[in-house]
Amino acid sequence: MTHTVNGFMLIDAPHSALNNAGNDSSERTENIVRVKTIRKGRKVYPYVSGQALRYWWRTTLEEKFNWNVSPIEREKKIAFTSANPVEYDDDDVFGYMRALKKADGGTVTRLSTLKNSPLVSVAGQVPTEDFGVMARHEGDPVPYEHEFYSTVLKGIFSLDLDNIGVFHKNEKTGYKNMYPELEAIAEKNGAEKIESKWVMPAEVRMKRATDVLKALPYLTGGAKQTSHLTDVSPKLLILAGIDGGNHLFMNLVREENGEALVDLEALEEVISDYSDILLTDIYIGRRKGFMDELDPALKALTEKYTGNSQKVIYGSINEIVDSFVQTIPGLMR
């Protein structure tokens, strides 16, 4: 089984338009910008696409943790990175696909070791239509509209620790990471060749894995920040290491009376049912000011599991991330 980090997070979006679907020219002002939404039954749920979240994450890693980010090339209607996970941190963690000439190795692909869902509103929403005008010029004002919402967004992610800094040569989609030039670069950069794969030095693999998690309290990004400034770092975060590739925490939050409800009984069921594959304690971070009503229950949960093989560790977001990354050396193989 694969050693992975399971992560669950809630983002507070009290007056936000973090990801938009573009102009709707059919409306009366002909230039209203709609937010991205999912419809389930009669309800509408704003969301941030998985791609947008990954963009925020990659940018935070580049700006806060000085990641060496792969340059992008464009040819007509396609764009691609260098497909060089040895020298570029993000090609390793975020994956790639590039069609090289057959003589250079043919098409190479790499599955992202970081996988994430979209961030989806917990509660159904009727986005507010905000009317505005551009009136700083002579003549008639120019009207425009955009939408925003007030909600809590939830999302999950997993980080494949076994494959960070491990590059395969297998002739299989997602696993043909290497080509002759890259193998020479890997050898020059201290990677070890083990059968059909190249393994980067342990300190490189460790740094990339811990940086991905350390970036969480500093996530930044999103649309309409000029007039809807939103802190997109997680306000509730759950982390655990597991022996397997599935995700355990997907259903811990549901809508109740139009609000987000964290189901701690569901969390306890996960801890009980999957105790055989949990490799770490359950780390829960919460930012004060967000869901303060959870504080007594989370403290009680911590106390309840004190004697268990898997304990519940509770603290601020930054404390929990800093504590959890200390477990990474014991999880990586």
Coordinates of C-alpha atoms in Angstrom, one line a residue, residues 3-332:
H3 CA 1.8 5.9 2.4
T4 CA -0.3 9.0 1.9
V5 CA -1.2 12.1 3.8
N6 CA -5.0 12.6 4.0
G7 CA -6.1 16.2 4.4
F8 CA -9.5 17.8 5.0
M9 CA -10.0 21.6 5.1
L10 CA -12.7 24.2 5.5
I11 CA -12.2 27.7 4.0
D12 CA -14.3 30.6 5.3
A13 CA -15.6 32.7 2.5
P14 CA -17.9 35.4 4.1
H15 CA -18.2 37.8 1.1
S16 CA -16.4 36.2 -1.7
A17 CA -16.2 35.5 -5.5
L18 CA -13.1 33.3 -5.5
N19 CA -13.6 31.6 -8.8
N20 CA -15.7 32.9 -11.7
A21 CA -17.3 31.5 -14.8
G22 CA -16.9 34.7 -16.9
N23 CA -19.3 37.1 -18.5
D24 CA -22.9 36.3 -19.1
S25 CA -23.8 38.4 -22.2
S26 CA -27.4 37.3 -22.1
E27 CA -28.2 39.5 -19.0
R28 CA -29.5 43.1 -19.2
T29 CA -26.2 44.7 -18.6
E30 CA -24.5 42.3 -21.0
N31 CA -21.5 42.1 -18.8
I32 CA -22.4 40.3 -15.6
V33 CA -19.7 38.0 -14.2
R34 CA -21.1 34.8 -12.7
V35 CA -19.4 32.7 -10.0
K36 CA -18.8 29.0 -10.8
T37 CA -21.5 26.8 -9.3
I38 CA -22.7 23.2 -9.1
R39 CA -26.4 22.5 -9.2
K40 CA -27.7 19.5 -7.1
G41 CA -31.5 19.3 -7.3
R42 CA -32.9 22.8 -6.8
K43 CA -29.9 24.0 -4.8
V44 CA -26.9 25.9 -6.2
Y45 CA -23.4 25.4 -4.7
P46 CA -20.6 27.9 -5.5
Y47 CA -17.2 26.2 -5.9
V48 CA -13.5 26.9 -6.5
S49 CA -12.2 24.5 -9.2
G50 CA -9.5 22.1 -8.3
Q51 CA -7.2 23.7 -10.9
A52 CA -7.6 27.1 -9.2
L53 CA -6.8 25.7 -5.8
R54 CA -3.7 24.1 -7.3
Y55 CA -2.7 27.4 -8.8
W56 CA -2.9 29.1 -5.3
W57 CA -0.9 26.2 -3.8
R58 CA 1.8 26.3 -6.4
T59 CA 2.1 30.1 -6.3
T60 CA 2.4 30.0 -2.5
L61 CA 5.1 27.4 -2.7
E62 CA 7.0 29.5 -5.2
E63 CA 6.7 32.8 -3.3
K64 CA 6.9 31.6 0.4
F65 CA 9.2 28.5 0.0
N66 CA 11.3 29.6 -2.9
W67 CA 10.3 26.6 -5.0
N68 CA 12.1 26.3 -8.3
V69 CA 9.1 26.3 -10.6
S70 CA 9.2 24.8 -14.1
P71 CA 9.1 27.3 -16.9
I72 CA 6.1 27.1 -19.3
E73 CA 6.4 26.9 -23.1
R74 CA 3.6 27.5 -25.5
E75 CA 3.1 26.1 -29.0
K76 CA -0.1 27.3 -30.8
K77 CA -2.9 26.0 -28.6
I78 CA -1.0 23.8 -26.2
A79 CA 1.3 24.7 -23.3
F80 CA 3.5 22.5 -21.2
T81 CA 6.2 22.6 -18.5
S82 CA 9.8 21.4 -18.8
A83 CA 8.7 17.9 -17.6
N84 CA 11.8 17.9 -15.4
P85 CA 10.9 16.8 -11.9
V86 CA 14.6 16.5 -10.9
E87 CA 15.3 20.2 -11.2
Y88 CA 11.8 21.7 -10.8
D89 CA 10.0 21.0 -7.6
D90 CA 6.5 21.5 -9.0
D91 CA 7.0 19.1 -11.9
D92 CA 7.6 16.5 -9.2
V93 CA 4.6 17.3 -7.0
F94 CA 2.1 18.6 -9.5
G95 CA 2.8 16.2 -12.4
Y96 CA 3.1 16.8 -16.2
M97 CA 2.5 15.6 -19.7
R98 CA 4.7 16.5 -22.6
A99 CA 5.0 15.0 -26.1
L100 CA 8.7 14.8 -27.0
K101 CA 10.0 13.7 -30.3
K102 CA 10.3 9.9 -30.5
A103 CA 14.1 10.1 -30.7
D104 CA 14.1 12.1 -27.4
G105 CA 11.9 9.6 -25.5
G106 CA 8.3 10.1 -26.9
T107 CA 5.4 11.2 -24.7
V108 CA 6.1 11.4 -21.0
T109 CA 3.5 11.8 -18.2
R110 CA 3.7 12.0 -14.5
L111 CA 0.8 11.5 -12.0
S112 CA 0.6 14.4 -9.5
T113 CA 1.7 13.2 -6.1
L114 CA -0.6 16.0 -4.7
K115 CA -4.3 15.3 -5.5
N116 CA -7.1 17.6 -4.4
S117 CA -10.8 18.1 -4.8
P118 CA -12.5 21.4 -5.8
L119 CA -13.5 23.6 -2.8
V120 CA -17.3 23.3 -2.7
S121 CA -19.8 25.3 -0.7
V122 CA -21.2 23.2 2.2
A123 CA -24.5 25.0 2.0
G124 CA -26.7 25.8 -1.0
Q125 CA -26.5 29.4 -2.0
V126 CA -28.3 32.1 -3.9
P127 CA -25.4 34.3 -5.0
T128 CA -25.9 38.0 -4.5
E129 CA -25.9 40.1 -7.7
D130 CA -23.9 43.3 -7.0
F131 CA -24.6 46.2 -9.3
G132 CA -21.9 48.7 -10.1
V133 CA -21.0 51.5 -12.5
M134 CA -17.9 52.9 -14.0
A135 CA -18.5 56.7 -13.7
R136 CA -15.1 58.4 -13.5
H137 CA -15.3 59.5 -17.1
E138 CA -17.4 62.0 -19.0
G139 CA -20.7 60.8 -20.4
D140 CA -23.1 58.1 -19.3
P141 CA -21.9 55.7 -16.6
V142 CA -21.1 52.1 -17.7
P143 CA -23.1 49.6 -15.7
Y144 CA -21.7 46.2 -14.7
E145 CA -22.7 43.4 -12.3
H146 CA -21.0 40.5 -10.6
E147 CA -21.9 37.8 -8.1
F148 CA -20.6 36.9 -4.7
Y149 CA -21.6 34.6 -1.8
S150 CA -21.2 34.0 1.9
T151 CA -20.4 30.4 2.7
V152 CA -17.9 27.8 4.0
L153 CA -16.1 25.8 1.3
K154 CA -14.9 22.3 2.0
G155 CA -12.2 20.3 0.2
I156 CA -10.0 17.2 0.6
F157 CA -6.4 16.5 -0.6
S158 CA -3.9 13.6 -0.5
L159 CA -0.2 13.6 -0.8
D160 CA 1.5 10.4 -2.1
L161 CA 4.7 10.2 0.0
D162 CA 6.0 7.1 -1.7
N163 CA 6.3 8.7 -5.0
I164 CA 7.6 12.2 -4.2
G165 CA 11.0 12.4 -5.8
V166 CA 10.6 8.9 -7.3
F167 CA 10.6 8.9 -11.1
H168 CA 9.6 5.8 -13.1
K169 CA 10.5 4.5 -16.5
N170 CA 7.6 2.2 -16.9
E171 CA 5.9 2.2 -20.3
K172 CA 2.5 3.1 -18.8
T173 CA 0.5 6.3 -18.7
G174 CA 1.4 8.4 -15.7
Y175 CA 4.5 6.2 -15.0
K176 CA 6.7 7.0 -18.0
N177 CA 8.3 10.0 -16.2
M178 CA 11.8 9.6 -17.6
Y179 CA 13.5 10.2 -20.9
P180 CA 17.3 9.8 -21.8
E181 CA 18.2 13.5 -21.2
L182 CA 16.4 13.5 -17.8
E183 CA 18.1 10.3 -16.7
A184 CA 21.5 12.0 -17.2
I185 CA 20.2 15.0 -15.2
A186 CA 19.0 12.7 -12.5
E187 CA 22.3 11.0 -12.1
K188 CA 24.1 14.4 -12.1
N189 CA 21.8 15.6 -9.3
G190 CA 22.5 12.6 -7.0
A191 CA 19.4 10.4 -7.8
E192 CA 19.9 6.7 -7.3
K193 CA 18.8 4.2 -10.0
I194 CA 16.8 1.3 -8.5
E195 CA 15.6 -1.1 -11.1
S196 CA 13.3 0.9 -13.4
K197 CA 13.1 4.0 -11.3
W198 CA 15.2 6.9 -10.1
V199 CA 15.0 8.1 -6.5
M200 CA 16.1 11.6 -5.5
P201 CA 18.2 12.1 -2.3
A202 CA 16.1 11.8 0.9
E203 CA 16.6 15.4 1.9
V204 CA 15.1 16.6 -1.4
R205 CA 12.1 14.3 -1.1
M206 CA 11.6 15.3 2.6
K207 CA 11.8 19.0 1.8
R208 CA 9.2 18.9 -1.0
A209 CA 6.8 16.8 1.1
T210 CA 7.0 19.1 4.2
D211 CA 6.9 22.3 2.1
V212 CA 3.6 21.2 0.5
L213 CA 2.0 20.9 4.0
K214 CA 3.8 24.0 5.5
A215 CA 2.3 26.1 2.7
L216 CA -1.3 25.4 4.0
P217 CA -1.4 28.3 6.6
Y218 CA -0.2 30.7 3.9
L219 CA -2.4 29.8 1.0
T220 CA -3.2 32.9 -1.0
G221 CA -5.1 33.6 -4.1
G222 CA -8.6 33.9 -5.6
A223 CA -10.5 36.2 -7.8
K224 CA -12.1 39.6 -6.9
Q225 CA -9.7 40.1 -4.0
T226 CA -9.7 43.8 -4.8
S227 CA -13.2 44.3 -3.5
H228 CA -13.9 41.0 -1.7
L229 CA -10.7 40.4 0.1
T230 CA -10.8 36.8 1.5
D231 CA -8.2 34.9 3.5
V232 CA -8.2 31.5 1.7
S233 CA -6.0 29.6 4.2
P234 CA -7.8 26.8 6.0
K235 CA -9.8 27.7 9.1
L236 CA -10.3 24.0 10.0
L237 CA -7.8 21.4 9.0
I238 CA -7.5 17.7 9.7
L239 CA -4.4 15.7 8.8
A240 CA -3.4 12.1 9.2
G241 CA -1.0 9.6 7.6
I242 CA -2.5 6.4 6.2
D243 CA -1.4 3.2 4.6
G244 CA -3.5 3.4 1.4
G245 CA -4.6 5.6 -1.3
N246 CA -8.2 6.2 -0.5
H247 CA -9.5 9.3 1.4
L248 CA -11.1 8.9 4.8
F249 CA -12.3 12.3 5.7
M250 CA -14.5 13.3 2.8
N251 CA -17.9 13.2 4.6
L252 CA -17.1 14.9 7.9
V253 CA -19.1 18.1 7.2
R254 CA -22.7 18.5 6.0
E255 CA -25.3 21.2 5.6
E256 CA -27.8 21.6 8.5
N257 CA -30.3 24.5 8.5
G258 CA -28.2 26.3 5.9
E259 CA -25.0 26.1 7.9
A260 CA -21.9 23.9 7.9
L261 CA -21.9 21.2 10.6
V262 CA -18.8 19.3 11.5
D263 CA -19.8 15.7 12.3
L264 CA -17.4 14.6 15.0
E265 CA -19.3 11.3 15.4
A266 CA -18.4 10.6 11.7
L267 CA -14.8 11.4 12.5
E268 CA -14.8 8.9 15.4
E269 CA -16.3 6.3 13.2
V270 CA -13.4 6.8 10.7
I271 CA -10.9 6.5 13.5
S272 CA -12.5 3.3 14.7
D273 CA -13.1 1.6 11.3
Y274 CA -9.7 2.5 9.8
S275 CA -7.5 2.1 12.9
D276 CA -5.6 -0.6 11.1
I277 CA -4.4 1.7 8.3
L278 CA -3.9 4.9 10.3
L279 CA -0.1 5.5 10.6
T280 CA -0.3 8.7 12.7
D281 CA -2.4 10.4 15.3
I282 CA -5.3 12.6 14.0
Y283 CA -4.2 16.2 13.9
I284 CA -7.0 18.8 14.0
G285 CA -6.3 22.5 13.6
R286 CA -8.8 25.3 14.0
R287 CA -8.4 29.1 13.7
K288 CA -9.9 30.9 16.7
G289 CA -12.9 33.0 15.6
F290 CA -14.1 30.2 13.2
M291 CA -16.6 27.7 14.5
D292 CA -15.7 28.6 18.1
E293 CA -18.6 26.4 19.2
L294 CA -16.5 23.4 18.3
D295 CA -13.8 24.1 20.8
P296 CA -15.3 22.3 23.9
A297 CA -16.1 19.2 21.8
L298 CA -12.7 19.1 20.2
K299 CA -11.0 19.4 23.6
A300 CA -13.2 16.6 24.9
L301 CA -12.3 14.4 21.9
T302 CA -8.6 15.0 22.6
E303 CA -9.1 13.9 26.2
K304 CA -11.2 10.9 25.2
Y305 CA -8.4 9.5 22.9
T306 CA -5.5 10.2 25.2
G307 CA -5.1 6.5 25.9
N308 CA -5.7 5.3 22.3
S309 CA -3.1 4.0 19.9
Q310 CA -4.2 6.9 17.6
K311 CA -4.6 10.1 19.7
V312 CA -6.3 13.3 18.6
I313 CA -4.0 16.3 18.6
Y314 CA -5.8 19.7 18.6
G315 CA -4.4 23.2 18.3
S316 CA -4.2 26.2 16.1
I317 CA -3.7 25.7 12.3
N318 CA 0.0 26.6 12.4
E319 CA 0.7 24.5 15.5
I320 CA -1.0 21.4 13.9
V321 CA 0.9 21.8 10.6
D322 CA 4.2 22.2 12.4
S323 CA 3.5 19.2 14.6
F324 CA 2.3 17.0 11.8
V325 CA 5.3 17.6 9.5
Q326 CA 7.4 16.1 12.3
T327 CA 5.8 12.7 11.4
I328 CA 6.8 12.9 7.7
P329 CA 10.3 11.4 8.2
G330 CA 8.7 8.3 9.7
L331 CA 6.2 8.0 6.9
M332 CA 8.5 8.2 3.9

